[in-house]
CSV table of C-alpha atoms in Angstrom, one decimal:
chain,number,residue,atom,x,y,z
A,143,UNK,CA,0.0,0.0,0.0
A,144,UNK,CA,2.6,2.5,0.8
A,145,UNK,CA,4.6,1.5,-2.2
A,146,UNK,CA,1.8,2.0,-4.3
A,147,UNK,CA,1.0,5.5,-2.8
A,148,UNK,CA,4.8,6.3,-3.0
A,149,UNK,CA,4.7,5.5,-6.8
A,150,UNK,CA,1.3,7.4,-7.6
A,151,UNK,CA,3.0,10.5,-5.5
A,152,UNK,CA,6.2,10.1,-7.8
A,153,UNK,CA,4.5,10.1,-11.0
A,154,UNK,CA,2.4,13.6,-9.7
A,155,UNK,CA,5.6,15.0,-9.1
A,156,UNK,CA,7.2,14.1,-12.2
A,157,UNK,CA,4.0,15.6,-14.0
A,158,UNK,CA,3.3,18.4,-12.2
A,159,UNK,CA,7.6,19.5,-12.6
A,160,UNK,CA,8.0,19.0,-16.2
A,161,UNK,CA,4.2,20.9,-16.5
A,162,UNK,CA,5.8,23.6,-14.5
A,163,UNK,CA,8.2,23.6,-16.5
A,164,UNK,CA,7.0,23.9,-19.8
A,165,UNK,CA,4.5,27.0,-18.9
A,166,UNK,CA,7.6,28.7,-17.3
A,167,UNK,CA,8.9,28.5,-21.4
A,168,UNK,CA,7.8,30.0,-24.6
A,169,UNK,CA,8.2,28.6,-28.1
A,170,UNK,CA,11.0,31.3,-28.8
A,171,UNK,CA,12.8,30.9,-26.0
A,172,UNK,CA,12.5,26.7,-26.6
A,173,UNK,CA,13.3,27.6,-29.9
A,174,UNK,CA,16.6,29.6,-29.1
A,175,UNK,CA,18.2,27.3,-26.5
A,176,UNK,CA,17.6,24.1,-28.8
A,177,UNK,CA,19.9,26.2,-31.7
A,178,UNK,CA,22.9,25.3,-30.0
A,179,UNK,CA,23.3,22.2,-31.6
A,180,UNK,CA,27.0,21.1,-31.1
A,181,UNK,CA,26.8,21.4,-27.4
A,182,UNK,CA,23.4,19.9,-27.4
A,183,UNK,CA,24.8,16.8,-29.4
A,184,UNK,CA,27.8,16.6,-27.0
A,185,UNK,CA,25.4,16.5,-24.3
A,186,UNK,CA,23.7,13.7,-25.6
A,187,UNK,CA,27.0,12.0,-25.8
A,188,UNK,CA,28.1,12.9,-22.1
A,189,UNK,CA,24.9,12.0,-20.7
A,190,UNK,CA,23.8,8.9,-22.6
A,191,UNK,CA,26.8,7.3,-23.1
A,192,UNK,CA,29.9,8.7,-21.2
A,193,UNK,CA,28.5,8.6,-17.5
A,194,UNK,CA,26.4,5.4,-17.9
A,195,UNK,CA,30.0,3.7,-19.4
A,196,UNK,CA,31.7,5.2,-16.5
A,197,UNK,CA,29.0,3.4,-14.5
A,198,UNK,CA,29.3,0.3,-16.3
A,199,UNK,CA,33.3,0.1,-15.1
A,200,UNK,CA,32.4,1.3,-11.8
A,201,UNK,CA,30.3,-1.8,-10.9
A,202,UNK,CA,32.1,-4.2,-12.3
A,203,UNK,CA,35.2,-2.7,-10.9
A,204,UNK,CA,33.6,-3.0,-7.2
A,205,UNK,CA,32.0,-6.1,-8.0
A,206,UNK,CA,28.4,-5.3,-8.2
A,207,UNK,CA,26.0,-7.4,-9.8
A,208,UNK,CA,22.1,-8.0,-9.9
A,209,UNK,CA,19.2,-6.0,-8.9
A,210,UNK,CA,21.8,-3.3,-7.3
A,211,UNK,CA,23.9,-2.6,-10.2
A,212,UNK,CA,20.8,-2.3,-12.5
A,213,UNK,CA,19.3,0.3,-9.7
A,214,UNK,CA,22.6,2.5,-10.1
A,215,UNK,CA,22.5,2.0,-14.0
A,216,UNK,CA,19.1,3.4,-13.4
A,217,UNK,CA,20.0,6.5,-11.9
A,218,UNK,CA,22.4,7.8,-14.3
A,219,UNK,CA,20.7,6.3,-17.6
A,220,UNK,CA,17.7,9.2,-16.5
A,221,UNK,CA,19.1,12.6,-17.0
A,222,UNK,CA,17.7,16.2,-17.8
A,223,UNK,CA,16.5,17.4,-14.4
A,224,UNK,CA,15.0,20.5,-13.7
A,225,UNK,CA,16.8,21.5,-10.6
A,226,UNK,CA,20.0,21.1,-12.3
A,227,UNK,CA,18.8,24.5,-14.2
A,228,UNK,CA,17.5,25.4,-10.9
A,229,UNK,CA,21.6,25.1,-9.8
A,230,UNK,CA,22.9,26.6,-13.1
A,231,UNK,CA,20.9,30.1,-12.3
A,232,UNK,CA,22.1,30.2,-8.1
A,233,UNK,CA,25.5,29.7,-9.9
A,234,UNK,CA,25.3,32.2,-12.4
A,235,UNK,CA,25.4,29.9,-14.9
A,236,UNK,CA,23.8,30.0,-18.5
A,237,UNK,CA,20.9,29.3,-17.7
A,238,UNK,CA,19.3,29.2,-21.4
A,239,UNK,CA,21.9,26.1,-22.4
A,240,UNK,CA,20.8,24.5,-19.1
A,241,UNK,CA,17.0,24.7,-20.1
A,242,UNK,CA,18.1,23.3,-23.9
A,243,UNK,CA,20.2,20.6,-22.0
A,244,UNK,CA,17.1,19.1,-19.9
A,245,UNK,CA,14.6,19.6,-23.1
A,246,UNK,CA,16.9,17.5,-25.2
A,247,UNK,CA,17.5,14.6,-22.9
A,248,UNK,CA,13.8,14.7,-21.9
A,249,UNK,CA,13.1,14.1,-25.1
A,250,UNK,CA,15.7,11.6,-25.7
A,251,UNK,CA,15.2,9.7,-22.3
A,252,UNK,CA,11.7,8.2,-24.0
A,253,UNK,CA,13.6,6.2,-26.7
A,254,UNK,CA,17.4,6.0,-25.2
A,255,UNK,CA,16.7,5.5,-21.4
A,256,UNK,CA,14.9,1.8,-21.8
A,257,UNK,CA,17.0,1.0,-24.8
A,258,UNK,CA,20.4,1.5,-23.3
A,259,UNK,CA,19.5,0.2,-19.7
A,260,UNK,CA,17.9,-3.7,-22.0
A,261,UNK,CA,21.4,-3.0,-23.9
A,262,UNK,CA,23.9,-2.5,-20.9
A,263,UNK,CA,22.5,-4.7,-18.6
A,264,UNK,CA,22.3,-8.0,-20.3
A,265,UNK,CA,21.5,-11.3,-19.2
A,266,UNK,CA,17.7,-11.8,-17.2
A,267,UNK,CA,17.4,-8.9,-16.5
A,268,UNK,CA,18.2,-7.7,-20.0
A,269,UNK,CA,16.0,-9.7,-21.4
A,270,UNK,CA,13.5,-9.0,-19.2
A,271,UNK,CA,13.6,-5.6,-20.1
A,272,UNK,CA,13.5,-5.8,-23.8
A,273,UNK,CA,10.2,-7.5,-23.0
A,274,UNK,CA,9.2,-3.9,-21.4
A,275,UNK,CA,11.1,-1.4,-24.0
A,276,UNK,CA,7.5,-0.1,-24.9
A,277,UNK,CA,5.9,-0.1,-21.8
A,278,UNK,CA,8.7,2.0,-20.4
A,279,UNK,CA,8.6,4.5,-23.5
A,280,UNK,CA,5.2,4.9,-23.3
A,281,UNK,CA,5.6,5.7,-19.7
A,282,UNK,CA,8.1,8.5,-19.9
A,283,UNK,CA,6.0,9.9,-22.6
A,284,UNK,CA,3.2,10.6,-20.3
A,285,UNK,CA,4.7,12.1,-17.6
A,286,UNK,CA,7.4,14.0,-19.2
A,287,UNK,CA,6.9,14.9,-22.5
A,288,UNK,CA,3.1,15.3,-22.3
A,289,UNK,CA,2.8,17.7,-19.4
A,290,UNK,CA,6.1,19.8,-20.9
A,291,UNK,CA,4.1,20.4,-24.2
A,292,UNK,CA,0.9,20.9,-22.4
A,293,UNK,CA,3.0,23.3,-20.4
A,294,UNK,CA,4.1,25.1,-23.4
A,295,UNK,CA,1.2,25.1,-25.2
A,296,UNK,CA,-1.1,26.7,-22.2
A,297,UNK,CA,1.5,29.6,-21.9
A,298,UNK,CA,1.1,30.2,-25.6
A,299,UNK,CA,-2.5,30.6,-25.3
A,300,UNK,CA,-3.5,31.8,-22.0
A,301,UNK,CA,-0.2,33.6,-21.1
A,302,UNK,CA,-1.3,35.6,-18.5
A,303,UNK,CA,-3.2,33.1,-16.5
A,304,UNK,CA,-0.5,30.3,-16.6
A,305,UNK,CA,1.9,33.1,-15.9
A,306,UNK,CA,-0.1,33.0,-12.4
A,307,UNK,CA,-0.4,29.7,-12.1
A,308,UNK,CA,2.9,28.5,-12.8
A,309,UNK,CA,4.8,29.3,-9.9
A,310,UNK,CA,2.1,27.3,-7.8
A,311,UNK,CA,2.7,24.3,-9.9
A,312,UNK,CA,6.4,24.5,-9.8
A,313,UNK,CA,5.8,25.2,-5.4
A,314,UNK,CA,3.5,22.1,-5.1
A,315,UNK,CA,6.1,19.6,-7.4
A,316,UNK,CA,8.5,21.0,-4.7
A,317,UNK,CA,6.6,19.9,-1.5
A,318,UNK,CA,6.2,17.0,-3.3
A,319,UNK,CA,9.8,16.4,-3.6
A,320,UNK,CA,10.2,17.1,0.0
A,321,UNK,CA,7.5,14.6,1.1
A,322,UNK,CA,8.5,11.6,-1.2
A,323,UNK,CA,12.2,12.3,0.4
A,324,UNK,CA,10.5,12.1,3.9
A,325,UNK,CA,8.2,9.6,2.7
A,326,UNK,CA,11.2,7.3,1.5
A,327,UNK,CA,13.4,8.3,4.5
A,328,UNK,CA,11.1,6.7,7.1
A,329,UNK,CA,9.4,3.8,5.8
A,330,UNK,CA,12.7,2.7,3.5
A,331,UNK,CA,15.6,4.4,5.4
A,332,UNK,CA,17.0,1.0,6.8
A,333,UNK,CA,17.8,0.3,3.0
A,334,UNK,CA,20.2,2.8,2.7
A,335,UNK,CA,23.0,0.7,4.2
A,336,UNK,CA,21.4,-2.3,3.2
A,337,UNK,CA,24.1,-2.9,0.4
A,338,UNK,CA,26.7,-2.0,1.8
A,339,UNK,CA,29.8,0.5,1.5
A,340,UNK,CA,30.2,-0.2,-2.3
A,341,UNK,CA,27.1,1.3,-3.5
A,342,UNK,CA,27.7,4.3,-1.9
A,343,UNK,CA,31.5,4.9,-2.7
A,344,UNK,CA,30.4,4.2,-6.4
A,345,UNK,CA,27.5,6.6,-6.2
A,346,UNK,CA,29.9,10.0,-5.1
A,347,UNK,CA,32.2,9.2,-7.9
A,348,UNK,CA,29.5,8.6,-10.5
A,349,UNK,CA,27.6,12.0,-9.0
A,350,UNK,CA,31.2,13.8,-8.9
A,351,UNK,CA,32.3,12.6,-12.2
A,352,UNK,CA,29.2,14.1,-13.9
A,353,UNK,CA,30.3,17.5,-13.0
A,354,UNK,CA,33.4,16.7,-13.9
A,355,UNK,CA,33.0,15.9,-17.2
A,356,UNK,CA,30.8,18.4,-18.3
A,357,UNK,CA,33.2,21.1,-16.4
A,358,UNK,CA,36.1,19.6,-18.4
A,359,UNK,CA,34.2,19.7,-22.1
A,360,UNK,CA,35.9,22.3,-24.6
A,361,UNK,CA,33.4,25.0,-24.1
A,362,UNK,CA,34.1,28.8,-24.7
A,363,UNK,CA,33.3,30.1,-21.5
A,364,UNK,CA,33.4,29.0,-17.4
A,365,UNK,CA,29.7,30.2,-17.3
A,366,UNK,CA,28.8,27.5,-20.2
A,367,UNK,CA,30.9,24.5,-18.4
A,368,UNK,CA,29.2,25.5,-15.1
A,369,UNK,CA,26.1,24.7,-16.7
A,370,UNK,CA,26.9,21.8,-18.6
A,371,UNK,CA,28.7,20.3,-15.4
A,372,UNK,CA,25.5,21.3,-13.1
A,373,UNK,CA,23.0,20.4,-15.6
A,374,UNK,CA,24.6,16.7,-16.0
A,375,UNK,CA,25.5,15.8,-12.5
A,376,UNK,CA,21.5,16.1,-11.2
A,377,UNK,CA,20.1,13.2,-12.9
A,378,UNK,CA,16.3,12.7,-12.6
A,379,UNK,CA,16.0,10.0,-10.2
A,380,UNK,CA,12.0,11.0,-9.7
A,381,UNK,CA,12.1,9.3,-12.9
A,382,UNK,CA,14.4,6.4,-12.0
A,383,UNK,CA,12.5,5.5,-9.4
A,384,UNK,CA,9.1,5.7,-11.3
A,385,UNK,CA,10.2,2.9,-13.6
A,386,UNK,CA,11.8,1.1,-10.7
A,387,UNK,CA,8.7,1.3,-8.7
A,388,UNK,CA,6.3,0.0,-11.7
A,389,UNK,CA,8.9,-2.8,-13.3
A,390,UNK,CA,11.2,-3.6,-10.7
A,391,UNK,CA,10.0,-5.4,-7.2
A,392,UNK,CA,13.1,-5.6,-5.9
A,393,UNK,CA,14.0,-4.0,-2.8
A,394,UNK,CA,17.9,-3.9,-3.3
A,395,UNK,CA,17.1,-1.3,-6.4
A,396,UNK,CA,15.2,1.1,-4.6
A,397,UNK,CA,18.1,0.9,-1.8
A,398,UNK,CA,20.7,1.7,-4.6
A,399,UNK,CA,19.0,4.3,-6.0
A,400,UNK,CA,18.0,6.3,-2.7
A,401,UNK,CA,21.4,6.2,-1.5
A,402,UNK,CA,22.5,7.6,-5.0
A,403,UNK,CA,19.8,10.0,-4.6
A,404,UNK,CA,20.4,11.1,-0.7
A,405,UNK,CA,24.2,11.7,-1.7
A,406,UNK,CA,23.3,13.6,-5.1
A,407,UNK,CA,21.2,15.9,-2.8
């Protein structure tokens, strides 16, 4: 019961952030961030294939197999958060290649997220996911892309109203962030160490990593690789643990992604 509550709560957050979201944008300002195409294209490649590899040698470097390696797989295979832009503006970053940054791999996450995670982790559990590839897509595509375009869509034709409602949706994701932490904290907080030291070591240098590589990419300007680095280190793990929570019934998952998610926080 509580997981089922938990999950329902996760996919209103994920719904009500990437609806925030989208009424926060108009179509010109989606239209320039998404014109920076060679950084955009080197974030796909950073995101969707250098941090999940780095993962890949991580695990198998520290030994770590099953359910728990697929939960950590999990967290960095689901990028393009919101509150990495969130980071990027406190920092003084650029903000507008942030917001192109999380719009591209939303976008992308529908297709490459269950692709890569059937393609990297092989065996059963590979398998068992190439069974799910469409349920998965399907998935993402209602509570991310939908709710961005509705998002986008409303502030094109009732400006003015979403203009008022927005910051409420974006408050209310926000509580709901806090709660599903809480939430999480006391009914699943004993699985935080229930996999040991590994886990944990291996999440803080996939989390610090992120940074780094986007910090150390061959962009023009510090304000550019603070927002690459910042963008790509906050990985959406409400996501993560959506599809975990509706195709995964192991507990050793959920513990390796909430103590990736308690140390990326």
């Amino acid at each position: 019961m509580i997981d089922q509550a938990l999950q329902v709560l996760i996919g209103l957050m994920i719904f009500l952030s990437l609806l925030a979201m989208g009424m926060g944008l108009t179509f010109a300002e989606v239209g320039r961030a998404l014109r920076r195409t060679r950084i955009l294209a080197l974030g796909l490649v950073v995101n969707f294939v250098a941090i999940p590899v780095l993962m890949l040698l991580l695990v198998r470097v520290f030994a770590i197999e099953g359910p728990v390696a697929v939960g950590l797989l999990l967290c960095v295979l689901a990028p393009g958060n919101g509150v990495g832009t969130l980071l990027v503006d406190y920092a003084r970053g650029d903000v507008g290649l942030s917001v192109g940054l999380v719009l591209v791999l939303t976008f992308s996450s529908v297709v490459l997220t269950p692709i890569l995670l059937g393609l990297w982790t092989g065996g059963d559990v590979g398998a068992a996911f190439s069974a799910t590839t469409w349920p998965m897509m399907r998935l993402i595509f209602v509570f991310q892309v939908v709710p961005l375009i509705a998002g986008l869509v409303l502030r094109r034709y009732a400006e003015s109203r979403t203009r008022r409602i927005q910051p409420w949706v974006a408050r209310i994701a926000r509580w709901l962030v806090l709660g599903i932490i809480a939430a999480y904290l006391l009914t699943k907080g004993d699985l935080f160490f229930a996999n040991g030291l590994q886990p944990l070591v291996v999440s803080l240098v996939a989390i610090l990593a992120s940074f780094l590589f986007g910090w150390g990419m061959l962009l023009r300007s510090k304000t550019e690789r603070v927002s690459f680095g910042l963008t790509s280190m906050v990985r959406n793990l409400a996501l993560a643990l959506l599809l975990a929570a509706t195709f995964f019934t192991d507990p050793s998952t959920i513990a390796a992604m909430l103590a990736y998610a308690l140390l990326m926080f």
